[in-house]
Coordinates of N, CA, C and O and ligand atoms in Angstrom, one line a residue:
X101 N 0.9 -1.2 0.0 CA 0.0 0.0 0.0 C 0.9 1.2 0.0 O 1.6 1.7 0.9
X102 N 0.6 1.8 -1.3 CA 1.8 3.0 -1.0 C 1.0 4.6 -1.0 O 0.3 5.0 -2.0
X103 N 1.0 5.1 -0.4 CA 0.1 6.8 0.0 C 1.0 7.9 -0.4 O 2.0 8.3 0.2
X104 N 0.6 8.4 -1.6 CA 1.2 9.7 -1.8 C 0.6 10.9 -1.8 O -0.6 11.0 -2.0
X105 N 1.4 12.3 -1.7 CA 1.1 13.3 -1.4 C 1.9 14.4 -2.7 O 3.0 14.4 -3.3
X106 N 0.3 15.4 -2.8 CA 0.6 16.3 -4.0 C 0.4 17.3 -3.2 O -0.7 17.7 -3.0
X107 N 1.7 18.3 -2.6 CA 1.1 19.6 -1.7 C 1.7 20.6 -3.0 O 2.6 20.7 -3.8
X108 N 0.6 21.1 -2.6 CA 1.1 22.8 -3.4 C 0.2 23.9 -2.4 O -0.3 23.5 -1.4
X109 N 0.0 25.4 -2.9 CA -0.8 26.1 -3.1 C -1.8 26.1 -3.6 O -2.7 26.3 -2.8
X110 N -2.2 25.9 -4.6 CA -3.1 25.7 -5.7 C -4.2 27.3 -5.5 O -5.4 27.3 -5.2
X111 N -3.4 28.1 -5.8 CA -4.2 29.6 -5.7 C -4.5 30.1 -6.8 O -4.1 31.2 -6.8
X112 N -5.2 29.6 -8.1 CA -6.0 28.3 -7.7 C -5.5 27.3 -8.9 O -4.9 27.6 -9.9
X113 N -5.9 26.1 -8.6 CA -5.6 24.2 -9.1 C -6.0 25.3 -10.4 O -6.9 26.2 -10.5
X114 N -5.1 25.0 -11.3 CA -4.9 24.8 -12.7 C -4.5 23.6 -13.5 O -3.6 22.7 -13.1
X115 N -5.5 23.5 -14.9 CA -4.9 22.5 -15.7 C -3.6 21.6 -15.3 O -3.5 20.4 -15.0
X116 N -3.0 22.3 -15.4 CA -1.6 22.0 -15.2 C -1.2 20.9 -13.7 O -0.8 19.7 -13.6
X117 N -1.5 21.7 -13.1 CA -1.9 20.9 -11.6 C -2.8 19.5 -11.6 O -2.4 18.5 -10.9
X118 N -3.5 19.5 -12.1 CA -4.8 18.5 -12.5 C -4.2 17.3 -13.7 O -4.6 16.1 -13.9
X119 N -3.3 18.0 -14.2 CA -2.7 16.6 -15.3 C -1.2 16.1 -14.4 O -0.6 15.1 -14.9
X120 N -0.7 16.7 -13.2 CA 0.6 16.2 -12.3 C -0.6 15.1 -11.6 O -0.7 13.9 -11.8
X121 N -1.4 16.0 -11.0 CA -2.3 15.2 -9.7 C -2.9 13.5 -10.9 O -2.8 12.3 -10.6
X122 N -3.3 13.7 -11.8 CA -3.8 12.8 -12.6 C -2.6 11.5 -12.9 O -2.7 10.3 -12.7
X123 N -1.7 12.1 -13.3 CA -0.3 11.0 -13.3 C 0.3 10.7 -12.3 O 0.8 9.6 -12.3
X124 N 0.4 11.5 -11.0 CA 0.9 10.8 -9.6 C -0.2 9.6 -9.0 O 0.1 8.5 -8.5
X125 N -1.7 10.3 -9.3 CA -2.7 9.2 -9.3 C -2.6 7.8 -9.3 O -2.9 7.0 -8.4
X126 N -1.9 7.6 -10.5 CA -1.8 6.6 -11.7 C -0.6 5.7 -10.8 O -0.6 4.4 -10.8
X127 N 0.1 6.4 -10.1 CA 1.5 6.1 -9.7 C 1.3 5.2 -7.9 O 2.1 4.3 -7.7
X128 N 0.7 5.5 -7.2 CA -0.2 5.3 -5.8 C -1.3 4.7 -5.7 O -2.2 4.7 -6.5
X129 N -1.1 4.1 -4.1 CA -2.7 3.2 -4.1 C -3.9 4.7 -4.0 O -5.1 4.8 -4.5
X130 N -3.1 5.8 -3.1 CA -3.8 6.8 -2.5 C -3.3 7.9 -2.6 O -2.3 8.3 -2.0
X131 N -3.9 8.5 -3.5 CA -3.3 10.3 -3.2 C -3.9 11.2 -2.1 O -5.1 11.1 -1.7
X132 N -2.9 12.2 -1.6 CA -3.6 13.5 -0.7 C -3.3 14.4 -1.6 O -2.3 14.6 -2.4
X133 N -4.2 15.0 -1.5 CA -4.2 16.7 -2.2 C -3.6 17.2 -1.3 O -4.1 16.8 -0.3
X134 N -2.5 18.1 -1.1 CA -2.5 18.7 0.3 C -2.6 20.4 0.1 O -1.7 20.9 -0.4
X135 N -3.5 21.1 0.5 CA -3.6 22.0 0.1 C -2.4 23.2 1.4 O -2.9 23.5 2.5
X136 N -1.3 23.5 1.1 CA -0.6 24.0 2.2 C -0.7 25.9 1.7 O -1.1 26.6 0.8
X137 N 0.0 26.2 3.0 CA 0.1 27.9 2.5 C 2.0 28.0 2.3 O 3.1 27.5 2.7
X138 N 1.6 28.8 1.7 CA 3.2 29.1 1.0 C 3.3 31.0 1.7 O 2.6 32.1 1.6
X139 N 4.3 30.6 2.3 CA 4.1 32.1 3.1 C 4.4 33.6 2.4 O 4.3 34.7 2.9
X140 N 5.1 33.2 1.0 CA 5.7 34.0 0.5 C 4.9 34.2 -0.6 O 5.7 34.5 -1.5
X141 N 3.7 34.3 -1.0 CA 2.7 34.3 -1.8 C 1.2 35.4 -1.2 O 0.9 35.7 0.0
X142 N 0.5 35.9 -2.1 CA -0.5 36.9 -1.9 C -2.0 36.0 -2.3 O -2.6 35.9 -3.4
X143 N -2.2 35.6 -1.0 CA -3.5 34.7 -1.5 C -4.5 35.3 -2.5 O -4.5 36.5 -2.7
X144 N -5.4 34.4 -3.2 CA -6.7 35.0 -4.0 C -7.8 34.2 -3.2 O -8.8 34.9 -2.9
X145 N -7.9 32.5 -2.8 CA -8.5 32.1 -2.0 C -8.2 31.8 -1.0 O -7.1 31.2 -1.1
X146 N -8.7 31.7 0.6 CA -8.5 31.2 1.4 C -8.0 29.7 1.1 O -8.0 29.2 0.0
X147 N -7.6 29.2 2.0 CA -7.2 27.5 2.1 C -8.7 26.7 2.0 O -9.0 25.7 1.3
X148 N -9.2 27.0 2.5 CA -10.5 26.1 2.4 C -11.4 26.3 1.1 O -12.2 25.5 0.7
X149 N -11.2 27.8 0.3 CA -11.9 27.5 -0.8 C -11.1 26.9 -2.2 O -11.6 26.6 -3.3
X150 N -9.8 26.8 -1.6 CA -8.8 25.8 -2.9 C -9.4 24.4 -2.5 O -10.0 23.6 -3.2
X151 N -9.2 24.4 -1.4 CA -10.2 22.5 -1.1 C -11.5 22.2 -1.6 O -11.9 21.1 -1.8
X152 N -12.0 23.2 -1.7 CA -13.3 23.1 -2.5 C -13.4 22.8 -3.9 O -14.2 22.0 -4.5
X153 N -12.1 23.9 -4.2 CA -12.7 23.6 -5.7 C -11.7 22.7 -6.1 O -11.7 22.4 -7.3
X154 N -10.7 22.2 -5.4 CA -9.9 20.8 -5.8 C -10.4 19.9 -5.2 O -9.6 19.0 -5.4
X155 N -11.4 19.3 -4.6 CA -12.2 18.5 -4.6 C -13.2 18.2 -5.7 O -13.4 17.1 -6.2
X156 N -13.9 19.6 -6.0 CA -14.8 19.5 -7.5 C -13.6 18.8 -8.5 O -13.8 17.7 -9.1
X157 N -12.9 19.4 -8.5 CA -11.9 19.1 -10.1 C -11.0 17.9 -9.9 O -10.1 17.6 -10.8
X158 N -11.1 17.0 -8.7 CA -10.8 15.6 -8.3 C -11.7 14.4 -8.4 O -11.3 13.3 -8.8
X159 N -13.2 14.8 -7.8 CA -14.3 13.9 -7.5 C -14.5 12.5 -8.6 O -14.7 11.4 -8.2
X160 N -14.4 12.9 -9.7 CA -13.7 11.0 -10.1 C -12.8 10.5 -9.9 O -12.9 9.3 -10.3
X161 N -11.6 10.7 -9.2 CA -10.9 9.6 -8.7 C -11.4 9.6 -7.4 O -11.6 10.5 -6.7
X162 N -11.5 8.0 -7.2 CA -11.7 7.7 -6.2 C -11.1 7.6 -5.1 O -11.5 7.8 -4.0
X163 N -9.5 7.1 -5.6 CA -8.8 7.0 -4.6 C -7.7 8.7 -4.4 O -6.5 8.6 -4.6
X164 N -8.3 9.7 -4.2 CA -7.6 11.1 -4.7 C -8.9 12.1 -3.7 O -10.1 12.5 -4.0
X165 N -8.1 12.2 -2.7 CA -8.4 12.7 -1.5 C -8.2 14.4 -1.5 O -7.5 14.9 -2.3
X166 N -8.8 15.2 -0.6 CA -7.9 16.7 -1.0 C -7.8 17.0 0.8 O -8.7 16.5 1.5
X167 N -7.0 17.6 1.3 CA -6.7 18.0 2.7 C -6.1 19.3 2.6 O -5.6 19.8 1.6
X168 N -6.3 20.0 4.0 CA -5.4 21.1 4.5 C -4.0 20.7 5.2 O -3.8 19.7 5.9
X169 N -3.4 21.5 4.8 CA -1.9 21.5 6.3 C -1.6 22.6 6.3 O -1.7 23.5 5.5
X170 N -1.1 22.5 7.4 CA -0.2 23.8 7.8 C 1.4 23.2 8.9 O 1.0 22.6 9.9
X171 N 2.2 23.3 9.0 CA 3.5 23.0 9.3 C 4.0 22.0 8.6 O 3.8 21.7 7.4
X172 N 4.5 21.8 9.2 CA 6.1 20.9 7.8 C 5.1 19.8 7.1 O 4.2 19.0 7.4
X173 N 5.5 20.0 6.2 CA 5.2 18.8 5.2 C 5.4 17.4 6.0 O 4.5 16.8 6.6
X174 N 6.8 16.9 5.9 CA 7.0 16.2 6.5 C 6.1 15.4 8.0 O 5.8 14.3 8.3
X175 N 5.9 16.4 8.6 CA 4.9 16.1 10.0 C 3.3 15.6 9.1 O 2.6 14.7 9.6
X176 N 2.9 16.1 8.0 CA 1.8 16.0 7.8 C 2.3 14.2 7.5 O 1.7 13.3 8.0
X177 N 3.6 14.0 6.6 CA 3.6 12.9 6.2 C 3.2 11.9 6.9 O 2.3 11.2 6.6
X178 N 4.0 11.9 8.2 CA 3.9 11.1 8.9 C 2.6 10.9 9.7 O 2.1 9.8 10.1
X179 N 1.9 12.3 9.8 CA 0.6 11.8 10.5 C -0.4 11.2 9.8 O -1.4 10.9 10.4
X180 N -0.2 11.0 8.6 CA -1.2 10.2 7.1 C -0.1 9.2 7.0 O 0.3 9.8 5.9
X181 N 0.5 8.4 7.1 CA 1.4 7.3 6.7 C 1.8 7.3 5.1 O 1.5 6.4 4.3
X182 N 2.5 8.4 4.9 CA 3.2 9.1 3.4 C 3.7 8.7 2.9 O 4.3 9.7 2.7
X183 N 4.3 7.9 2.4 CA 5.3 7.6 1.8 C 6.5 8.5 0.4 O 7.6 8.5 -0.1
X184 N 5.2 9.2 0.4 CA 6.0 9.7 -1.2 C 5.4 10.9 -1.5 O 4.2 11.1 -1.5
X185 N 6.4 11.6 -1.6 CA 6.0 13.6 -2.0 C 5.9 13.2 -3.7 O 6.7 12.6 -4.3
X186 N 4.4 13.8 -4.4 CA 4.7 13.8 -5.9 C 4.8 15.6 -6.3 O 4.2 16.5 -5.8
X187 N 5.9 15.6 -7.2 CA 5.6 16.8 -7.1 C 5.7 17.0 -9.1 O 6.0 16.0 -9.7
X188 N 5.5 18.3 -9.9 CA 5.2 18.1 -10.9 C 6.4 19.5 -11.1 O 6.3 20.6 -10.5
X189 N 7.1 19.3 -11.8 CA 8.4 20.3 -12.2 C 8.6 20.7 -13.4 O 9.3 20.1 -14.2
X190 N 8.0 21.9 -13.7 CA 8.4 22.8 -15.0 C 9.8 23.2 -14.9 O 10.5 22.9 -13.9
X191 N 10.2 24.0 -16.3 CA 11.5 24.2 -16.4 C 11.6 25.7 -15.4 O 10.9 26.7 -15.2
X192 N 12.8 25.2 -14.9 CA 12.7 26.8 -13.7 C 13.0 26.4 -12.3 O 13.7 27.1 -11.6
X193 N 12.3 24.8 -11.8 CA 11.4 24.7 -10.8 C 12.5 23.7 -10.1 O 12.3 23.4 -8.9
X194 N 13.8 23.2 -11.0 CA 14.5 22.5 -10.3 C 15.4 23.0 -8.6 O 15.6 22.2 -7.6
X195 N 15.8 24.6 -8.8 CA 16.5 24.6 -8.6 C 15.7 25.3 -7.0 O 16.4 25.3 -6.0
X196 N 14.2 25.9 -7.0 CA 13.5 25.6 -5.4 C 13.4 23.9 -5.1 O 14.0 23.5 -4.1
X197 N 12.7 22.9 -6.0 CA 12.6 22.0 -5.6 C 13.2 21.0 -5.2 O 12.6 20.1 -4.5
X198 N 14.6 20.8 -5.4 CA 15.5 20.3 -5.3 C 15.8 20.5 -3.3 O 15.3 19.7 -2.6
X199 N 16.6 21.6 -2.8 CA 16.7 21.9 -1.7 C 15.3 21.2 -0.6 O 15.6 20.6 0.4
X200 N 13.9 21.4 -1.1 CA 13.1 21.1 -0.7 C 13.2 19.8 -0.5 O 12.9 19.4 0.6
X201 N 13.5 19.0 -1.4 CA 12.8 17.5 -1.5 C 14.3 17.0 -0.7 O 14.2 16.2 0.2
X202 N 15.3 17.4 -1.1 CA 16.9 17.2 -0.4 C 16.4 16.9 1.3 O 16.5 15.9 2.0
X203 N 16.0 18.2 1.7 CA 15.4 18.4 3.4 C 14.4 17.8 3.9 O 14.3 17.6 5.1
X204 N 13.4 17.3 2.9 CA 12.3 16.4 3.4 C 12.6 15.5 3.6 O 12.1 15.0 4.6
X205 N 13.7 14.7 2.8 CA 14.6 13.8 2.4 C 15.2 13.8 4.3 O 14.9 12.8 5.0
X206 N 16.0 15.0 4.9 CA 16.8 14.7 5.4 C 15.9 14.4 7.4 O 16.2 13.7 8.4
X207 N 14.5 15.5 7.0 CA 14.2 15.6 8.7 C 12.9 15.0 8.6 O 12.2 15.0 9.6
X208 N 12.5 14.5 7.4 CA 11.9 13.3 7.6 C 11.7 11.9 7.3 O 10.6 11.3 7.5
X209 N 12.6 11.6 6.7 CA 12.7 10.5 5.6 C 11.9 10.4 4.8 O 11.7 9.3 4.3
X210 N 11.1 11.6 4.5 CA 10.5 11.0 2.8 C 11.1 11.0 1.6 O 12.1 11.6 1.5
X211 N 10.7 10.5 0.8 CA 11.1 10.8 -0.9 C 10.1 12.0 -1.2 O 9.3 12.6 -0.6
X212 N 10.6 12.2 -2.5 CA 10.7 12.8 -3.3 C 9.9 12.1 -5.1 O 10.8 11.5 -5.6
X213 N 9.0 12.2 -5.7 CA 9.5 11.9 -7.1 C 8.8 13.2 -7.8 O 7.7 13.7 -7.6
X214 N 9.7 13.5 -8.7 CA 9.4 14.8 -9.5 C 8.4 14.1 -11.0 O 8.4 13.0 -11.6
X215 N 7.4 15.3 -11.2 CA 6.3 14.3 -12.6 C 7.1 15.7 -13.7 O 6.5 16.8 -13.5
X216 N 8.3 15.6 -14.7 CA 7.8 16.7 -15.8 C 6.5 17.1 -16.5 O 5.8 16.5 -17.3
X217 N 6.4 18.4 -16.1 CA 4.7 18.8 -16.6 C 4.8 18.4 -18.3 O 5.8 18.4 -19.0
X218 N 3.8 18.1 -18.7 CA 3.3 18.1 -19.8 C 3.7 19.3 -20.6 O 4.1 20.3 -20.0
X219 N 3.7 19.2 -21.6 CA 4.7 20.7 -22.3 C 2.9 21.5 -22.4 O 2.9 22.7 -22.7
X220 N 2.1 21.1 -22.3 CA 1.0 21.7 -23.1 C 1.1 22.5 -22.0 O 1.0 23.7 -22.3
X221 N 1.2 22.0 -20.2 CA 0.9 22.9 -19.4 C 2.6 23.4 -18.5 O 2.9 23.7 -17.3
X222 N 3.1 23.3 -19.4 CA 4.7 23.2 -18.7 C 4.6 25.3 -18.5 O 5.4 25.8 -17.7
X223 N 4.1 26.0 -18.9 CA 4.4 26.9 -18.9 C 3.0 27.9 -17.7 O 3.0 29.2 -17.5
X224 N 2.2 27.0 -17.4 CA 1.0 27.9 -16.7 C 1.4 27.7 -14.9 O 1.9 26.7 -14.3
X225 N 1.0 29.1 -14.3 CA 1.5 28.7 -13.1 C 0.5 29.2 -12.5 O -0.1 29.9 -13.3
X226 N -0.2 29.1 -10.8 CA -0.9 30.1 -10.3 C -0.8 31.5 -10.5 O -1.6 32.4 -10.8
X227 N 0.4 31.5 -10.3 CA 1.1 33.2 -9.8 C 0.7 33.9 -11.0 O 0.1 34.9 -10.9
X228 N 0.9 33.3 -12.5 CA 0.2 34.0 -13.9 C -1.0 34.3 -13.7 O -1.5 35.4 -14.0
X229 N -1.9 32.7 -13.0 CA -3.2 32.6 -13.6 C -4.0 34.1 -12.9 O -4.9 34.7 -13.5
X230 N -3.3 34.7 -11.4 CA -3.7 35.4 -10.8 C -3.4 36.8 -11.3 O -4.3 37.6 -11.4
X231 N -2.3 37.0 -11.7 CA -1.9 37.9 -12.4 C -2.8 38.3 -13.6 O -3.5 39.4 -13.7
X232 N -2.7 37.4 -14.5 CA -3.3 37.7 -15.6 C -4.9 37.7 -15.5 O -5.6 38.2 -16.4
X233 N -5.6 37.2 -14.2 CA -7.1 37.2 -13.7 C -7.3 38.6 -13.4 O -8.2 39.3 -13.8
X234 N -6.2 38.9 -12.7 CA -6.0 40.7 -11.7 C -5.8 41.7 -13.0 O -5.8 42.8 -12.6
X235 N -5.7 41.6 -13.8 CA -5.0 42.3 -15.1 C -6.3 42.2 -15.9 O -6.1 42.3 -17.1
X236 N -7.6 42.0 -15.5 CA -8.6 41.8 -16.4 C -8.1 40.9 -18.2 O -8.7 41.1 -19.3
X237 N -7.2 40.0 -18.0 CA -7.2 39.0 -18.9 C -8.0 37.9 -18.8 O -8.9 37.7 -17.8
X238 N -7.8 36.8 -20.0 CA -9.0 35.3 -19.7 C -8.0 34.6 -19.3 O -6.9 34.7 -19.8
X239 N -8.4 33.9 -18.3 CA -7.9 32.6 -18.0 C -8.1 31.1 -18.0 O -7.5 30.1 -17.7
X240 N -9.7 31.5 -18.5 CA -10.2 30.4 -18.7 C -9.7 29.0 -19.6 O -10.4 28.0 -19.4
X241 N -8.3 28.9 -20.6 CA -7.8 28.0 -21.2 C -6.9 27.2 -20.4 O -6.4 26.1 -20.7
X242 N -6.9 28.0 -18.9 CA -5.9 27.2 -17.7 C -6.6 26.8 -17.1 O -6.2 25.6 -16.8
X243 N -7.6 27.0 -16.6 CA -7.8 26.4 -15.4 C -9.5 25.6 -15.6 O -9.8 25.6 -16.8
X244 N -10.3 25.2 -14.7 CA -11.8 24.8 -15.4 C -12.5 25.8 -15.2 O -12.1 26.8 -14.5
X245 N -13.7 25.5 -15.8 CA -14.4 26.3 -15.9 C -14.8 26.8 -14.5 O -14.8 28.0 -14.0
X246 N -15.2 25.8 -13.9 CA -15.7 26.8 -12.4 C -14.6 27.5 -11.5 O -15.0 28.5 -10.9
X247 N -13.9 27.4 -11.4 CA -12.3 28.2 -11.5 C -12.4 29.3 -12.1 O -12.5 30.4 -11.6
X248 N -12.4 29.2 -13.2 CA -12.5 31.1 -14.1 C -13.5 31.5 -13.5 O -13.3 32.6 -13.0
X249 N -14.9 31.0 -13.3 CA -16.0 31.9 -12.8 C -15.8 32.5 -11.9 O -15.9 33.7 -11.7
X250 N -15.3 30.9 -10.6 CA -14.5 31.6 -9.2 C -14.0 33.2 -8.8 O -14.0 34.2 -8.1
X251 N -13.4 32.4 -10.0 CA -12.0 33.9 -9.8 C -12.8 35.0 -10.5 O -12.2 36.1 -10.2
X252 N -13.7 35.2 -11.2 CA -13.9 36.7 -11.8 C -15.0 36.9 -10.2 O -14.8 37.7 -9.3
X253 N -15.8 36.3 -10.2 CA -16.6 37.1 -8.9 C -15.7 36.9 -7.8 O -16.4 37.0 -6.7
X254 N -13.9 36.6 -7.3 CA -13.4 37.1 -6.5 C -13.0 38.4 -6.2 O -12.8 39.1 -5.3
X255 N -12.9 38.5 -8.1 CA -12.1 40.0 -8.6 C -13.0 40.8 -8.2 O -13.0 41.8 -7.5
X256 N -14.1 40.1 -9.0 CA -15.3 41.6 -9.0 C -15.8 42.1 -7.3 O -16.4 43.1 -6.9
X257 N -15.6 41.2 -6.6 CA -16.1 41.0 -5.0 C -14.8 42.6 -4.2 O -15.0 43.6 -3.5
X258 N -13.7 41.8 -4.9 CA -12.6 42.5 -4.2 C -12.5 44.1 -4.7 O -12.3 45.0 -3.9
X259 N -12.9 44.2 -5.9 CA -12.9 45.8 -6.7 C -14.1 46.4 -6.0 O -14.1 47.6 -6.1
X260 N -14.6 46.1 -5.5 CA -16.4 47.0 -5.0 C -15.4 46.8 -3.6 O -14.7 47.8 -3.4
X261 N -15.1 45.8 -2.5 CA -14.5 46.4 -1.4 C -13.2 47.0 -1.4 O -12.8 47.1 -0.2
X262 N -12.4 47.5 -2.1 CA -11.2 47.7 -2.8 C -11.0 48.9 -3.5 O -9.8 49.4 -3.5
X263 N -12.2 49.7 -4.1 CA -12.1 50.1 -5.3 C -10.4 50.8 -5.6 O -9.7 51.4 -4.8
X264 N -10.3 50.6 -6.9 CA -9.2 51.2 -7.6 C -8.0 50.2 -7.4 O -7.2 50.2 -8.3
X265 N -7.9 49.6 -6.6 CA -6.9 48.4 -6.4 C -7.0 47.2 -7.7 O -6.2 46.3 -7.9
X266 N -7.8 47.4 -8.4 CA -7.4 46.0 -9.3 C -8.6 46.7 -11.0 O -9.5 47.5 -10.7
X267 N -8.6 46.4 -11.9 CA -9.2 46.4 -12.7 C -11.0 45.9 -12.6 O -11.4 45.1 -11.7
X268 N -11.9 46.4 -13.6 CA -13.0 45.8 -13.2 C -12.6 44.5 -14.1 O -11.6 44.6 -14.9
X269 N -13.5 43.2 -14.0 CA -13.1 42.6 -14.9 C -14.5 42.4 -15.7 O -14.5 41.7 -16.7
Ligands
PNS282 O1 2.6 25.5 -4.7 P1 3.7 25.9 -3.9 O2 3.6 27.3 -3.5 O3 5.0 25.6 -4.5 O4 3.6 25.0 -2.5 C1 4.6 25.1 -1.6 C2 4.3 24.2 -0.4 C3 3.0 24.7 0.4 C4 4.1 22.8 -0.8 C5 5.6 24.3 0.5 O5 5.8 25.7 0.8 C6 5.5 23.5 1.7 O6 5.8 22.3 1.6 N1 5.2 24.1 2.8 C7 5.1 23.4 4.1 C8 6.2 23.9 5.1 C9 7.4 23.0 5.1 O7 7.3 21.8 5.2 N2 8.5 23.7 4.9 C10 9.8 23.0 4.8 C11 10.1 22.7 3.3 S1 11.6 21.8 3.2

C-alpha cells in the first residue's frame, strides 16, 4: 500500500496541476491533495476554498483525496502514513525543488518523485493565472471552468470592497 502526497498552493488548481495530480494518481494506491500555505505568496482564496474547488476538479478519482496542512510537510507525512512527495516540475522549478525535496529527504525520511509537466501545461502557473485574472485577462484555457468563474466574482467581489486596487473585470 503506498500513500502519496501532492502539496502545493493551488491559488487556484490549474490545468496543469490537475494533469501532475492525474499522473501521480496513476502512480499510488492513495493520493492527498495537500492544500498548504506558502508564506511568500499573496493569496486569492482562502485555504478552504482551494479544497473546495480541488475537490470539485478531483471527485472522479476515487482513490484522490484533498486535505489542508499547515507546518512541515514532513509532520503531515507522517501523521497520514506518506510515503511519497509527488511533485510536478516545469523548467525553472528544479532549482527551489531540489533543496526542498533534499530536506524532506533529510528531517523526515520521505522521498521525493518529481512528474515533468506536460509541455502543453509546462508553462501555466498560479502566480500567472492570478496575475493575468487581476489584469482583467482570460484565463479560462488554464484552469476549469468553475475556477474562471470563481476567480472573476473574487475580482469583482474584491474591486467594490477595494475600489481602484485592481481592474474591473
Ligand atoms: O505550490 P507551492 O507554493 O510551491 O507550494 C509550496 C508548499 C506549500 C508545498 C511548500 O511551501 C511546503 O511544503 N510548505 C510546508 C512547510 C514545510 O514543510 N517547509 C519546509 C520545506 S523543506
Amino acid at each position: 500500500m503506498v500513500r502519496g502526497v501532492c502539496p502545493g498552493s493551488f491559488d487556484p488548481v490549474t490545468h496543469g496541476h490537475l494533469e501532475v495530480i492525474s499522473r501521480a494518481a496513476a502512480l499510488v494506491d492513495e493520493l492527498i491533495v495537500a492544500v498548504g500555505h506558502n508564506m511568500a505568496k499573496n493569496a486569492l482564496f482562502a485555504p478552504e476554498e482551494r479544497v473546495e474547488l480541488l475537490e470539485q476538479a478531483t471527485h472522479a478519482w476515487p482513490h484522490v483525496s484533498v486535505a489542508l496542512f499547515d507546518g512541515l510537510l514532513v509532520d503531515f507525512c507522517q501523521a497520514r502514513q506518506v510515503q511519497v512527495i509527488c511533485k510536478g516540475l516545469r523548467g525553472g522549478d528544479f532549482d527551489y525543488e531540489l533543496p526542498m525535496a533534499q530536506m524532506n529527504h533529510r528531517i523526515g525520511g520521505v522521498e521525493t518523485i518529481f512528474l515533468p509537466t506536460h509541455t502543453q501545461w509546462s508553462f501555466v502557473s498560479s502566480s500567472l493565472v492570478r496575475e493575468i485574472a487581476t489584469l482583467g485577462g482570460d484565463v479560462s484555457k488554464f484552469v476549469p471552468g468553475y475556477v474562471a468563474t470563481r476567480i472573476s466574482s473574487r475580482l469583482l467581489k474584491r474591486s467594490h470592497e477595494q475600489p481602484g486596487t485592481i481592474r474591473d473585470l
